[in-house]
mmCIF file of C-alpha atoms and ligand atoms in Angstrom:
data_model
loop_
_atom_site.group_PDB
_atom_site.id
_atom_site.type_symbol
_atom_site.label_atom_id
_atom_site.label_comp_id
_atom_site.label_asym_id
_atom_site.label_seq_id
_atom_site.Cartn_x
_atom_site.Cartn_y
_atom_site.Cartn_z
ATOM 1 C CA UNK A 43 22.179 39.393 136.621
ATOM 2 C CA UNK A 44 24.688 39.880 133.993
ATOM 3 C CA UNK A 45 23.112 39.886 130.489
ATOM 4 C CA UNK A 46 23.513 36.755 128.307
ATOM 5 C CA UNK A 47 26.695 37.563 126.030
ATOM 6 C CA UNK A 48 24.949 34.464 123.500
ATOM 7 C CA UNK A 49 23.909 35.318 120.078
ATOM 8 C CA UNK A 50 22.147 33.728 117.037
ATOM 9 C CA UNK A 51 25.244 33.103 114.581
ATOM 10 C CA UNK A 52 23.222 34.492 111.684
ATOM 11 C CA UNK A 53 21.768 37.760 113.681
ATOM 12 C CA UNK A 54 25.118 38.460 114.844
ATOM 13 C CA UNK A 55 26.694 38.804 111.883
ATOM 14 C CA UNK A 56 24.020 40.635 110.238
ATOM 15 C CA UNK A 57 23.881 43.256 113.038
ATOM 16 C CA UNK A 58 27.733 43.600 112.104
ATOM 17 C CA UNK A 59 27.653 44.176 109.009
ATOM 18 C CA UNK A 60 29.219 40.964 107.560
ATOM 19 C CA UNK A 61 26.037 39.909 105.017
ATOM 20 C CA UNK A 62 22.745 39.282 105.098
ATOM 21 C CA UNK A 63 21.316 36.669 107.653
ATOM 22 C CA UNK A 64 20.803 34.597 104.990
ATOM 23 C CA UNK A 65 24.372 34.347 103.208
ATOM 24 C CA UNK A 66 25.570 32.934 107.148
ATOM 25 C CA UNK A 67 24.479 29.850 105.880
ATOM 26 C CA UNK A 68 27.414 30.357 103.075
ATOM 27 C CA UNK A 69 29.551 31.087 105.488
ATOM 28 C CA UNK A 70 29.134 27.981 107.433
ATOM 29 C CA UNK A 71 28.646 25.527 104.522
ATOM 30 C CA UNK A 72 32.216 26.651 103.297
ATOM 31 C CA UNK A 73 33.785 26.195 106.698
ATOM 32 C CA UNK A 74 34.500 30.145 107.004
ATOM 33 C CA UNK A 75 33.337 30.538 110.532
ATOM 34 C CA UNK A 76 34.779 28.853 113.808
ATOM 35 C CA UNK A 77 34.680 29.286 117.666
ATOM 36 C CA UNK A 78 38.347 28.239 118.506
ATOM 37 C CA UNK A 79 39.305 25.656 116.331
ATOM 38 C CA UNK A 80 36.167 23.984 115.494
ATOM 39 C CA UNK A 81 34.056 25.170 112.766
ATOM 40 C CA UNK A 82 30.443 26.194 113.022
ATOM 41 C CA UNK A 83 27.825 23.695 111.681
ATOM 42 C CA UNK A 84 24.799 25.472 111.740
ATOM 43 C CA UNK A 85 23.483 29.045 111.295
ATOM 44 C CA UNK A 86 21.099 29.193 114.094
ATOM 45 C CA UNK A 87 23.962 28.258 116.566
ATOM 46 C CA UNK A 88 23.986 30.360 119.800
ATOM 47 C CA UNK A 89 27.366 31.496 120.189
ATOM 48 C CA UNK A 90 29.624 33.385 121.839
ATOM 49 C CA UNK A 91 30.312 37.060 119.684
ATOM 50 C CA UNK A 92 34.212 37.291 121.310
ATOM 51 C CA UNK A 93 34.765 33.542 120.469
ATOM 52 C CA UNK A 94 33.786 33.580 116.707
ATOM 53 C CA UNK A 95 36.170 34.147 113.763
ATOM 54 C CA UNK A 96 35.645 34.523 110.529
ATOM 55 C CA UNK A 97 38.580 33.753 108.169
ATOM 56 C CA UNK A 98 40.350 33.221 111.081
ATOM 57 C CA UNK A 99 39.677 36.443 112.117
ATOM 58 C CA UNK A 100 38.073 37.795 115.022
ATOM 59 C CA UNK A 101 34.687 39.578 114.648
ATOM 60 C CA UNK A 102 35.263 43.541 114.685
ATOM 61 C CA UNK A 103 33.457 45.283 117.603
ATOM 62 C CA UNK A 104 30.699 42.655 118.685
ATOM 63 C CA UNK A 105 30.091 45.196 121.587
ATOM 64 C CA UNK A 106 29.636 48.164 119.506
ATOM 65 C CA UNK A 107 31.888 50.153 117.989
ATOM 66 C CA UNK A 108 33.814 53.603 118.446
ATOM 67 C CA UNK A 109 36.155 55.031 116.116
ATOM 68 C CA UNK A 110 38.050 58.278 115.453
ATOM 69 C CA UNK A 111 38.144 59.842 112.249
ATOM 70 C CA UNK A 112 40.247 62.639 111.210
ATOM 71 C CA UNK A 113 37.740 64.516 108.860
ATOM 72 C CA UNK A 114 38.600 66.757 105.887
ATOM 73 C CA UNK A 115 37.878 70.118 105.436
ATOM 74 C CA UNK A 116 35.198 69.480 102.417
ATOM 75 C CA UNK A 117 33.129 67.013 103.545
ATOM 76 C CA UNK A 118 30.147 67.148 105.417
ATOM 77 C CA UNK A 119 28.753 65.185 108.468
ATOM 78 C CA UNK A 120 25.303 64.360 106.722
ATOM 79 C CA UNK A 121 24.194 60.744 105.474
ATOM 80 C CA UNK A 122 22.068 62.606 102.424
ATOM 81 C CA UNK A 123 23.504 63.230 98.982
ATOM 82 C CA UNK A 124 23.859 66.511 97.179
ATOM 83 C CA UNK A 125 25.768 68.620 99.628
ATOM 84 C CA UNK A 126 29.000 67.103 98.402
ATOM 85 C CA UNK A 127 31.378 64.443 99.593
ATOM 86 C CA UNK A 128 30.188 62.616 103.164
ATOM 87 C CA UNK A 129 32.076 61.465 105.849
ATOM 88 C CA UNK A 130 30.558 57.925 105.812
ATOM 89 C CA UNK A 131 32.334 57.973 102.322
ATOM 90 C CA UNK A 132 35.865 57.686 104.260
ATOM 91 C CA UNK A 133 34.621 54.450 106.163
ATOM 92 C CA UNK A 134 34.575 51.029 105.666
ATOM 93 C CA UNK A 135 31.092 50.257 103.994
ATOM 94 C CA UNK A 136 30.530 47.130 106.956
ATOM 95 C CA UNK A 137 30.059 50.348 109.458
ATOM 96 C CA UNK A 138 27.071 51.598 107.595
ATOM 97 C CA UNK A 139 25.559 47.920 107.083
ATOM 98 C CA UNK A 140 25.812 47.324 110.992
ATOM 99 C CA UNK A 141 22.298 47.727 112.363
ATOM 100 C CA UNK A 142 22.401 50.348 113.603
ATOM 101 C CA UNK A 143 24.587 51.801 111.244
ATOM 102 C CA UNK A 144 27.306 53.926 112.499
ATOM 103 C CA UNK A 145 26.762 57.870 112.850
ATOM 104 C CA UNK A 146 29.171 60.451 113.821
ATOM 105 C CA UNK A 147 28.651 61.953 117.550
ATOM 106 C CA UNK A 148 27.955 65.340 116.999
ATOM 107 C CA UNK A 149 28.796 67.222 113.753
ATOM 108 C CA UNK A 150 31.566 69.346 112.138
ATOM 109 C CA UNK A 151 31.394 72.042 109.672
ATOM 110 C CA UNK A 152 32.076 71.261 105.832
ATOM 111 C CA UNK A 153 34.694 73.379 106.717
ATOM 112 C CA UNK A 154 36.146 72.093 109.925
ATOM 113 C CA UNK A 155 38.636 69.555 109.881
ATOM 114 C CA UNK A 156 40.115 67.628 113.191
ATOM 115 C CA UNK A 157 38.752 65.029 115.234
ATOM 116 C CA UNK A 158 34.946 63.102 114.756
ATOM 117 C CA UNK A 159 33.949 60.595 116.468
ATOM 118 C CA UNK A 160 32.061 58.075 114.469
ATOM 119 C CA UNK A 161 30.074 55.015 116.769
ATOM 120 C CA UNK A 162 26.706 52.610 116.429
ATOM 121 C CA UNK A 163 26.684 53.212 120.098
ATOM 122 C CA UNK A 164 23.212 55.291 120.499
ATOM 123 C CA UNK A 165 23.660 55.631 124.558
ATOM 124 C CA UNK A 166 27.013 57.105 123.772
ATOM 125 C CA UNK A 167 25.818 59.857 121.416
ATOM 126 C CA UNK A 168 23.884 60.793 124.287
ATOM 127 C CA UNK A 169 26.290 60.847 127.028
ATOM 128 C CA UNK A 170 28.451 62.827 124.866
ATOM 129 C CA UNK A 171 25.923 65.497 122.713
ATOM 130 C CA UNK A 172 23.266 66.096 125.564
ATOM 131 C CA UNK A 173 23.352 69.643 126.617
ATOM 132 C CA UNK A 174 24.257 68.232 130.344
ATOM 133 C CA UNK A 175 27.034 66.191 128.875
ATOM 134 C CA UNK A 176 29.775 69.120 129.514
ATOM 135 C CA UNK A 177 32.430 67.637 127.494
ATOM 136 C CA UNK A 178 35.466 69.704 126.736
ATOM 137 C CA UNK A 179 36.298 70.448 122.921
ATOM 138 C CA UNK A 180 39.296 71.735 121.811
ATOM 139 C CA UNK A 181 40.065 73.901 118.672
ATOM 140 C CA UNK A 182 42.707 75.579 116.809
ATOM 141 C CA UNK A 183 41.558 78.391 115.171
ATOM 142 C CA UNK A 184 42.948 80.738 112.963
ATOM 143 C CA UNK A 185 41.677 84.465 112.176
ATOM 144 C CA UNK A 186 41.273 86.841 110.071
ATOM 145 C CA UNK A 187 42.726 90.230 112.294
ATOM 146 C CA UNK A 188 45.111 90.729 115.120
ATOM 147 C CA UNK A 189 43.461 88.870 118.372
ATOM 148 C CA UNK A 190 43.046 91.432 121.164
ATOM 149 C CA UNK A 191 44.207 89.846 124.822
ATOM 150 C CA UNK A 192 40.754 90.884 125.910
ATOM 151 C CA UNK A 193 38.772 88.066 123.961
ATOM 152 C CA UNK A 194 39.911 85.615 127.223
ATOM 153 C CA UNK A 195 38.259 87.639 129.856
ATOM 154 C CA UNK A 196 35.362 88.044 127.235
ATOM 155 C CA UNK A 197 35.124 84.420 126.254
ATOM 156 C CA UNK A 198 35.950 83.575 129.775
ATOM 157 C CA UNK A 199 33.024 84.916 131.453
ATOM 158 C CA UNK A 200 29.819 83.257 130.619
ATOM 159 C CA UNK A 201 27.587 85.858 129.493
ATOM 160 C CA UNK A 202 28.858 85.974 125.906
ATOM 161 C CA UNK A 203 25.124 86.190 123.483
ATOM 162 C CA UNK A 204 25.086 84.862 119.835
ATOM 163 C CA UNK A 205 22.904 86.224 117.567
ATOM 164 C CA UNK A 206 19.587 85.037 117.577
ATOM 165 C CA UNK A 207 19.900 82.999 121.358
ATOM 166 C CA UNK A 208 18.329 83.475 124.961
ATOM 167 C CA UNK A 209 20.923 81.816 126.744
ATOM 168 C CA UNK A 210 25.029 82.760 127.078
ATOM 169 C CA UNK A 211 27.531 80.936 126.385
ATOM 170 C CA UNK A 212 29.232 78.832 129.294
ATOM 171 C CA UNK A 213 32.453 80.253 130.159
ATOM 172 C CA UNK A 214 35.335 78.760 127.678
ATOM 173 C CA UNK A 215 38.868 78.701 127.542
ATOM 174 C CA UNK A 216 41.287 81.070 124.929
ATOM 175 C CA UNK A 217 44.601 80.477 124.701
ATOM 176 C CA UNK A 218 46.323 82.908 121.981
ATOM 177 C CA UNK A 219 49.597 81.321 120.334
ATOM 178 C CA UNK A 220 49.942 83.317 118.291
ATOM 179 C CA UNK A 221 48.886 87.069 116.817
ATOM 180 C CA UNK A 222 46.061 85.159 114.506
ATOM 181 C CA UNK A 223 45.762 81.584 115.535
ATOM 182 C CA UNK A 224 44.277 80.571 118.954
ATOM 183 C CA UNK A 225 43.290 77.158 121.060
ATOM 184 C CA UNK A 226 39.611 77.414 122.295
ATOM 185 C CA UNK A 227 38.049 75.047 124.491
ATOM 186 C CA UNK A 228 33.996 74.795 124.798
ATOM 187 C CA UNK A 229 32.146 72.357 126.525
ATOM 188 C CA UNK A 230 29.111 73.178 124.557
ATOM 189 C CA UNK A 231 27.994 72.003 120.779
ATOM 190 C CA UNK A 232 25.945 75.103 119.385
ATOM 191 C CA UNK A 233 25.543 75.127 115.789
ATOM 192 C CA UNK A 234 28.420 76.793 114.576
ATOM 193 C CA UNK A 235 29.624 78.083 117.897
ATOM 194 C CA UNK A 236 32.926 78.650 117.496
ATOM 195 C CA UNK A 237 32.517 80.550 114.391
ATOM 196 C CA UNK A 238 29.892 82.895 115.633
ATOM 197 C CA UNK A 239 31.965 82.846 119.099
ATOM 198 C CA UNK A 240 34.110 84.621 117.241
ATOM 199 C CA UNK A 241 31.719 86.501 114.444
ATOM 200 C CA UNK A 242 30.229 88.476 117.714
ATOM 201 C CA UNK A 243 33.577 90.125 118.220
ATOM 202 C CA UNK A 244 33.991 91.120 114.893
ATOM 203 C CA UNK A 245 36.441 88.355 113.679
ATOM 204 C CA UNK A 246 36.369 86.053 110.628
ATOM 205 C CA UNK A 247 37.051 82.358 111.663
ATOM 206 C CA UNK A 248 39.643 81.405 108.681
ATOM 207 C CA UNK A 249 40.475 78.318 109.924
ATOM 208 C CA UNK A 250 39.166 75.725 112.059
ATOM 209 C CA UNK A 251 40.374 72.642 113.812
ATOM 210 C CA UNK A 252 39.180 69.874 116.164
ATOM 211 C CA UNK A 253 41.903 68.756 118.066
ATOM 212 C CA UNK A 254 40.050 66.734 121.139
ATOM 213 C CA UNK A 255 36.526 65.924 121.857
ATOM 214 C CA UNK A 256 36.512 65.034 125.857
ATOM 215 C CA UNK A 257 39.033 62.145 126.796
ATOM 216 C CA UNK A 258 39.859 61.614 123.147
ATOM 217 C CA UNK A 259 43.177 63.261 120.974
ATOM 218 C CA UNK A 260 43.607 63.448 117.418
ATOM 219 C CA UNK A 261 46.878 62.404 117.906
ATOM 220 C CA UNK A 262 49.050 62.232 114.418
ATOM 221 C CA UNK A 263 46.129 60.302 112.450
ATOM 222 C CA UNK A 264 46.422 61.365 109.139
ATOM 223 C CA UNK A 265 43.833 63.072 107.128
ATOM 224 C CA UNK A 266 40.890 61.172 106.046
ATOM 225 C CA UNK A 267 42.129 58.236 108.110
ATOM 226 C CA UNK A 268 40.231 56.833 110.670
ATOM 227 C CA UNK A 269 40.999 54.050 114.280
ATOM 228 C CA UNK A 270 38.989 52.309 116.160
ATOM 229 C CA UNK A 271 39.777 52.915 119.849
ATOM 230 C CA UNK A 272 38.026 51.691 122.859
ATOM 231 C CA UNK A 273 34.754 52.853 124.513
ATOM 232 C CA UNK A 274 35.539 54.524 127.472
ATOM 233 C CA UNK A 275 33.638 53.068 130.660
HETATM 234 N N1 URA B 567 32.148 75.351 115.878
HETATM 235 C C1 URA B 567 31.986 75.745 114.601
HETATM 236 O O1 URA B 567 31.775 76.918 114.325
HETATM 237 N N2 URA B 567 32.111 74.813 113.636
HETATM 238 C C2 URA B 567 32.394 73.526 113.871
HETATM 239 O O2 URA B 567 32.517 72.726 112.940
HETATM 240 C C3 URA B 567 32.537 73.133 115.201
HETATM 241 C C4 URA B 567 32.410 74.057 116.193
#
């Protein structure tokens, strides 16, 4: 049976973000909220999430919500203080009153920039950080010496040890463009991988950059800049 798309007016905007349960009654008193053309009358109302608007506007993500956010090199992918600027700091402050509030999938370092994907979607942070999920990540990389044609067969093969692990690395993908900047592609999410990828031949990792996180592309969104796109099936 498919599951009943009806919600409580008042829990529904409360789980996105909009106000507190309470204030719905606002809402409705000042004529604020409709389905189609016909204003709500009550806060309690069952209603349909895709059918209500709120200032004439639709509400944003009743399904859950995916977005893309082109992080900065500088901030970090934690919702504690003290470490400097967050990411959540870039979003709109709804996303973090949704319930859940949004988190990103997966981290970056402080200093990584490129692609993050930021959703309230808890099975999708599964599907796409469990270490079955093999979901290709791409990154531009730039180093600190002269990259030797060799590091593709190395990266390549699937035995490759970090420091301090049991298990190899899965085989990944190095494409040199040029004599110090690279495109690898891992389908794994070690801490720090790519950096100590790297490290364990001897290079310094000078620059790093997300470009795609499995069927997802930065595309040209701007630094610091964020779209919501549509979860994939
Ligand atoms: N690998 C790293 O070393 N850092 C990141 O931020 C992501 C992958």
């Amino acid at each position: 049976m498919a599951p009943n798309p009806m919600r409580r007016l008042d829990q529904l905007l409360s789980s996105l973000g909009y106000c507190s349960r309470r204030e719905v009654a606002s809402l409705v008193k000042a004529g604020r909220l409709k389905l189609g053309d016909i204003a709500l009358t009550k806060a309690d109302q069952r209603v349909n999430p895709h059918l209500v608007t709120l200032d004439g506007e639709p509400l944003e993500a009743p399904d859950g919500l995916l977005a893309m956010l082109h992080k900065p090199v500088g901030y970090v992918c934690t919702h504690s203080e003290g470490e400097g600027p967050t990411i959540y700091e870039l979003l709109p402050t709804q996303w973090l009153d949704r319930k859940p509030a949004v988190t990103s999938v997966g981290r970056l370092d402080k200093d990584t920039s490129g692609l993050l994907l930021i959703t309230d979607i808890g099975s999708l942070v599964h599907r796409y950080t469990s270490p079955k999920a093999d979901v290709e990540k791409t990154y531009l990389t730039k180093v600190d010496r002269e990259l030797d044609q060799r590091l593709i067969d190395i990266f390549s093969r699937g035995d490759l040890m970090l420091r301090g692990e049991t298990k190899p690395c899965l085989a990944a993908k190095l494409e040199i463009l040029s004599p110090f900047t690279a495109r690898l592609t891992i389908t794994e999410g070690r801490y720090h991988q790519v950096r100590r990828m790297f490290a364990s031949q001897g290079y310094h990792v000078e620059k790093l950059h997300r470009e795609s996180f499995g069927p997802h592309n930065l595309g040209d969104l701007e630094v610091g800049e964020w779209d919501l796109i549509s979860v994939p099936d």
